[in-house]
Short mmCIF file of C-alpha atoms in Angstrom, two decimals:
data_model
loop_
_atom_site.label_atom_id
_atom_site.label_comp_id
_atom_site.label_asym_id
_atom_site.label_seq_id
_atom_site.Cartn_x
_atom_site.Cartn_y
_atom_site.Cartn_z
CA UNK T 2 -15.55 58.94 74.21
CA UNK T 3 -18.67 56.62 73.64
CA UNK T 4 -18.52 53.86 71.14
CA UNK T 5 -21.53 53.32 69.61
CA UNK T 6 -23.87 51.40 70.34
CA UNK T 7 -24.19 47.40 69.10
CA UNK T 8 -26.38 47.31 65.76
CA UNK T 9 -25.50 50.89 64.76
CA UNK T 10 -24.42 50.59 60.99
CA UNK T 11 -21.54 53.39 62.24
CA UNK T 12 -19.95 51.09 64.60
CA UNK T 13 -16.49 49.52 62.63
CA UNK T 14 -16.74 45.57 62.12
CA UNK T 15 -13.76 44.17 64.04
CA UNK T 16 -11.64 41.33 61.82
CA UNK T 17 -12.12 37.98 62.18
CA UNK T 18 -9.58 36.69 64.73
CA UNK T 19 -8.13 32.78 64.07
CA UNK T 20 -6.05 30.31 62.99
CA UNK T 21 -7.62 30.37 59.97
CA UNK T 22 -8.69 33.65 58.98
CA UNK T 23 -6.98 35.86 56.65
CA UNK T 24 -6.10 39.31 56.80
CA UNK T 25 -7.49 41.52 53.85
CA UNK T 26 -6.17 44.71 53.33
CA UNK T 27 -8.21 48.47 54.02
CA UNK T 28 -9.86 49.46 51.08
CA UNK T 29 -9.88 46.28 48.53
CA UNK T 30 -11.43 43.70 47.88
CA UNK T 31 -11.00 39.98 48.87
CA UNK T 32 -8.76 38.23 46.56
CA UNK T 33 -10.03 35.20 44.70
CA UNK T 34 -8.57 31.75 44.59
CA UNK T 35 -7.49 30.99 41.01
CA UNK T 36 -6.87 27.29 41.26
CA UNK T 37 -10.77 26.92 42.81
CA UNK T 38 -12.62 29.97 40.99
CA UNK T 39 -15.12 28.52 38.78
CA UNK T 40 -15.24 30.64 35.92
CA UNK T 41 -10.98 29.92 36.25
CA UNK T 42 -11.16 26.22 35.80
CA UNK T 43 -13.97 26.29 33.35
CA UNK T 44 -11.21 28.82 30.86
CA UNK T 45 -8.45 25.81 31.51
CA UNK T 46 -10.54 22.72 30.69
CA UNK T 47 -11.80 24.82 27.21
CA UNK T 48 -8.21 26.04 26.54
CA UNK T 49 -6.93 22.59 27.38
CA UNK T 50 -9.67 20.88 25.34
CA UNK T 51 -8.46 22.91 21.91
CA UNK T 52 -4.79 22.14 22.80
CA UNK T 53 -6.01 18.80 22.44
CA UNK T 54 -7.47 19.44 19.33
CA UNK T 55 -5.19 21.31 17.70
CA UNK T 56 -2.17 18.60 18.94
CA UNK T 57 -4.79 15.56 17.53
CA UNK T 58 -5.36 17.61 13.73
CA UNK T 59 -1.76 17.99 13.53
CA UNK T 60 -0.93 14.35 14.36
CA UNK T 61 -3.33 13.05 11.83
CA UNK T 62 -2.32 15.55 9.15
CA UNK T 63 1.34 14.39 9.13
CA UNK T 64 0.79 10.74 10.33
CA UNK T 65 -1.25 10.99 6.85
CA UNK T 66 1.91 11.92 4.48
CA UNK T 67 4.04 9.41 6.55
CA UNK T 68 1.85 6.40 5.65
CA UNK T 69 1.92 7.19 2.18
CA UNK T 70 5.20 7.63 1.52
CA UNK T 71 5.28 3.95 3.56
CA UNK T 72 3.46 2.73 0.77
CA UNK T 73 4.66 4.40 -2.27
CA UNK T 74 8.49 6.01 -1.48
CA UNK T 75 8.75 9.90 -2.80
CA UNK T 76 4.77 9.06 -3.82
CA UNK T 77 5.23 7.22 -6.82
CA UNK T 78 3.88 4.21 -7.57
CA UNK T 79 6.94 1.24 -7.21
CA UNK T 80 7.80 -0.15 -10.29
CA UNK T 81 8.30 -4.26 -10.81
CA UNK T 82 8.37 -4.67 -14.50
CA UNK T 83 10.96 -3.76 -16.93
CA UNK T 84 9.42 -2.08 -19.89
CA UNK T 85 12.68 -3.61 -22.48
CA UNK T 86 12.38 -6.92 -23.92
CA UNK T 87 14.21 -9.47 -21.40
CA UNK T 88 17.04 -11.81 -22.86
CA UNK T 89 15.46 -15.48 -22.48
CA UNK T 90 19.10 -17.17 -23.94
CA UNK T 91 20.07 -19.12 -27.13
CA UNK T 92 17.12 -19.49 -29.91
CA UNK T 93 18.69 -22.89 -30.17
CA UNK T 94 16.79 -23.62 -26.80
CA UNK T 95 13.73 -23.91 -28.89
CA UNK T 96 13.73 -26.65 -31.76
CA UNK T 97 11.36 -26.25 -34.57
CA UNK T 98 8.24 -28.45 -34.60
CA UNK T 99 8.89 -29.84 -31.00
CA UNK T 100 6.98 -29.17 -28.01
CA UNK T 101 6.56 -25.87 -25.85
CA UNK T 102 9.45 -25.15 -24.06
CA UNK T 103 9.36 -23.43 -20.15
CA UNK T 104 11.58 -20.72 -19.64
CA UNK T 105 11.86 -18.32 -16.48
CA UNK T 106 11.48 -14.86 -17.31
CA UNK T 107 14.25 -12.70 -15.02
CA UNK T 108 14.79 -9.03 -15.06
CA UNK T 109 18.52 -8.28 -14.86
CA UNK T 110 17.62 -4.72 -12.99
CA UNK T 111 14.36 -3.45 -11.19
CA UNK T 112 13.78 -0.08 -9.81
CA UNK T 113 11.71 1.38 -7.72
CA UNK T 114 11.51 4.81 -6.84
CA UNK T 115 13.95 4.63 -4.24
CA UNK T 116 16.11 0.87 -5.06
CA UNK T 117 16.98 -1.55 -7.78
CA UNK T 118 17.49 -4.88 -7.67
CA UNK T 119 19.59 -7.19 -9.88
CA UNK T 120 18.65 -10.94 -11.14
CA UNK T 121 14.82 -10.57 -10.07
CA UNK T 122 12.36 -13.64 -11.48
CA UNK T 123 9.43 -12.10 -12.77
CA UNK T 124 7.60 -15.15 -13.73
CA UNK T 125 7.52 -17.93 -16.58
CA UNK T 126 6.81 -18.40 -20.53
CA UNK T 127 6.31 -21.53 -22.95
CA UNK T 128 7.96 -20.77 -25.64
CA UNK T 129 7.61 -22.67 -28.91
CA UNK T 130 8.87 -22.86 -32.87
CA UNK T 131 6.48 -23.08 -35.75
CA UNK T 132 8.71 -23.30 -38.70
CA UNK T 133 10.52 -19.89 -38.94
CA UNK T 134 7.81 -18.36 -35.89
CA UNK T 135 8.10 -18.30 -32.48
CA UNK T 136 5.26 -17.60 -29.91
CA UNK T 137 5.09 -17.43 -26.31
CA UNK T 138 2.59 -17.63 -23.82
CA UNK T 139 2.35 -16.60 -19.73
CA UNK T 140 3.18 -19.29 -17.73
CA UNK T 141 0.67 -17.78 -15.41
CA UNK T 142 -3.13 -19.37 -15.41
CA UNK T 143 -5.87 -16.53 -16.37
CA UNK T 144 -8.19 -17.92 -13.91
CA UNK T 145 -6.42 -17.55 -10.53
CA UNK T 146 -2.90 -16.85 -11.20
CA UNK T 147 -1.68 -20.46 -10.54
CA UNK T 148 1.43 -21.74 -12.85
CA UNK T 149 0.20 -23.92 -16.23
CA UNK T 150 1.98 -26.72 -17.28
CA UNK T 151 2.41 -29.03 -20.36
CA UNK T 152 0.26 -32.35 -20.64
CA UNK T 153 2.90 -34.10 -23.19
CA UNK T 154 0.35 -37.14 -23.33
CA UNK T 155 -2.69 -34.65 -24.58
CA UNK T 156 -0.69 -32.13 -25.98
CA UNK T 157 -1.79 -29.34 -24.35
CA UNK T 158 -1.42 -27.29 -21.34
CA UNK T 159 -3.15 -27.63 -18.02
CA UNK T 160 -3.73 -26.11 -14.98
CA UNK T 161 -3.23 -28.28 -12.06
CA UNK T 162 -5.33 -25.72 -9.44
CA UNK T 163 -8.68 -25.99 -11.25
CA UNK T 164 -8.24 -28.35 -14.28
CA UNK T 165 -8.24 -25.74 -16.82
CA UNK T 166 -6.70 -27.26 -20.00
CA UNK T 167 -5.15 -25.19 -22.81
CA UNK T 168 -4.74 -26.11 -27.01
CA UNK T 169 -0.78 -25.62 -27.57
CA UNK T 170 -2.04 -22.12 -29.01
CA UNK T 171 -3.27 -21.13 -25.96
CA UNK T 172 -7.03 -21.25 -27.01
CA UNK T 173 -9.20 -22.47 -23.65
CA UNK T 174 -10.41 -25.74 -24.03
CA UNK T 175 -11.91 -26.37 -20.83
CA UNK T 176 -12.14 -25.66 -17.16
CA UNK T 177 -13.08 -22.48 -15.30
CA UNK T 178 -10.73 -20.22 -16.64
CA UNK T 179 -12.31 -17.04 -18.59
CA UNK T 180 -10.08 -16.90 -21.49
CA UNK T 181 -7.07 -18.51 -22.89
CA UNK T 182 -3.24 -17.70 -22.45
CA UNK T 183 -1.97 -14.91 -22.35
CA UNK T 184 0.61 -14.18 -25.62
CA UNK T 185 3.69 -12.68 -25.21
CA UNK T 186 5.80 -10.24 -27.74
CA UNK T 187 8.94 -12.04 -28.43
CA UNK T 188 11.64 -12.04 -31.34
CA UNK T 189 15.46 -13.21 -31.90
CA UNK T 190 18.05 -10.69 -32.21
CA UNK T 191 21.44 -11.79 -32.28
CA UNK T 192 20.96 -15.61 -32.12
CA UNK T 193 18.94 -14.84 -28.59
CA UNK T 194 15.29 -14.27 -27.61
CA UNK T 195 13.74 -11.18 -26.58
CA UNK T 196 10.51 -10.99 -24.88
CA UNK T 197 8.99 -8.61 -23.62
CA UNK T 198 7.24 -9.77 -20.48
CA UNK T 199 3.83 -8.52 -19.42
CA UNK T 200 1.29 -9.25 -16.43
CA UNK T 201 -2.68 -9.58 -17.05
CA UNK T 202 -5.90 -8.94 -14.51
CA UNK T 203 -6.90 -12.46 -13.75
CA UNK T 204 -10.58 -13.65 -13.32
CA UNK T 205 -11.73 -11.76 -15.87
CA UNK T 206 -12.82 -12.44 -19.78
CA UNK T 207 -11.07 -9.48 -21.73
CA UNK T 208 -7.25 -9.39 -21.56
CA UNK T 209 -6.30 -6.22 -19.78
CA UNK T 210 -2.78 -5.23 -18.47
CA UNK T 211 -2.38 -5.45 -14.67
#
């Protein structure tokens, strides 16, 4: 029998013969390389690029909860000063008519929302007796914060930071300070004093709780 003739579109292709051809089998089509199709790698770099996404949203959005409890434990706010009046010792400490006496303020227990502490020095008051009255003042200069102390030559306070001076009432007399001391709530109960310490913005002219 005669095959037909070279160029006849009758006549059955032969397969490619070689070390590197592959066989494909009757009837179907050739099969594709996944790892080099391009339409295939194009669908992993777009699936990989939202895994990326996805992973990066999720690492902010708890990374975000984790900082703040860093900063404020179970979200609230840490508490530093006691809200009772703080036992200062004997009202004997403080003659009548004499000069301002220092005394450090210290909380016997501070909490926070997640610890207390026991013995903790909050700060400093001058404490004095005008007959049957007592007064206190912060310790702490309005100006910058720095700690005031008692010119027993001038009879007044003074800041050593910025020369702010002080009348033993606490009125400003001079310097760069805003305003004058700070007063402090304080009583005797029981032969002791009781005062109840507070903390002011400094810098500023009007006396506002820090």
């Amino acid at each position: 029998m005669k095959s037909p003739p070279e160029g006849d579109p009758t006549r059955p292709v032969a397969p490619a013969q070689g070390p590197g051809a592959a066989a494909t089998p009757s009837g179907s089509e050739p099969e594709h390389d996944l790892a080099t199709d391009p339409a295939s790698v194009s669908r992993r770099k777009v699936l990989a690029m939202a895994t990326v996404g996805v992973g990066g949203c999720l690492g902010v959005g708890l990374a975000v909860p984790a900082l703040r409890m860093l900063a404020h434990p179970a979200g609230r706010a840490i508490v530093t000063t006691p809200r009772e009046p703080l036992d200062l010792g004997s009202a004997d400490l403080v003659p009548a008519g004499g000069a301002p006496i220092k005394l450090a303020v210290i909380a016997t227990t501070v909490r926070d929302a997640w610890t207390s502490a026991r013995d903790v020095p909050l700060g400093a008051a001058w404490v004095r007796r005008d007959g049957d009255r007592l007064f206190a003042l912060s310790a702490t200069c309005p100006h910058l914060g720095c700690a005031i102390g008692w010119d027993d030559t001038r009879g007044r306070f003074a800041c050593p930071c910025h020369d702010s001076a002080f009348a033993v009432s606490g009125e400003r007399i001079t310097g760069p300070a805003e305003r004058g001391l700070d007063p402090l709530p304080i009583v005797v109960e029981g032969g002791r004093l009781k005062l109840t310490w507070m903390r002011f913005r400094a810098g500023i002219a009007n006396r506002e709780p820090a």
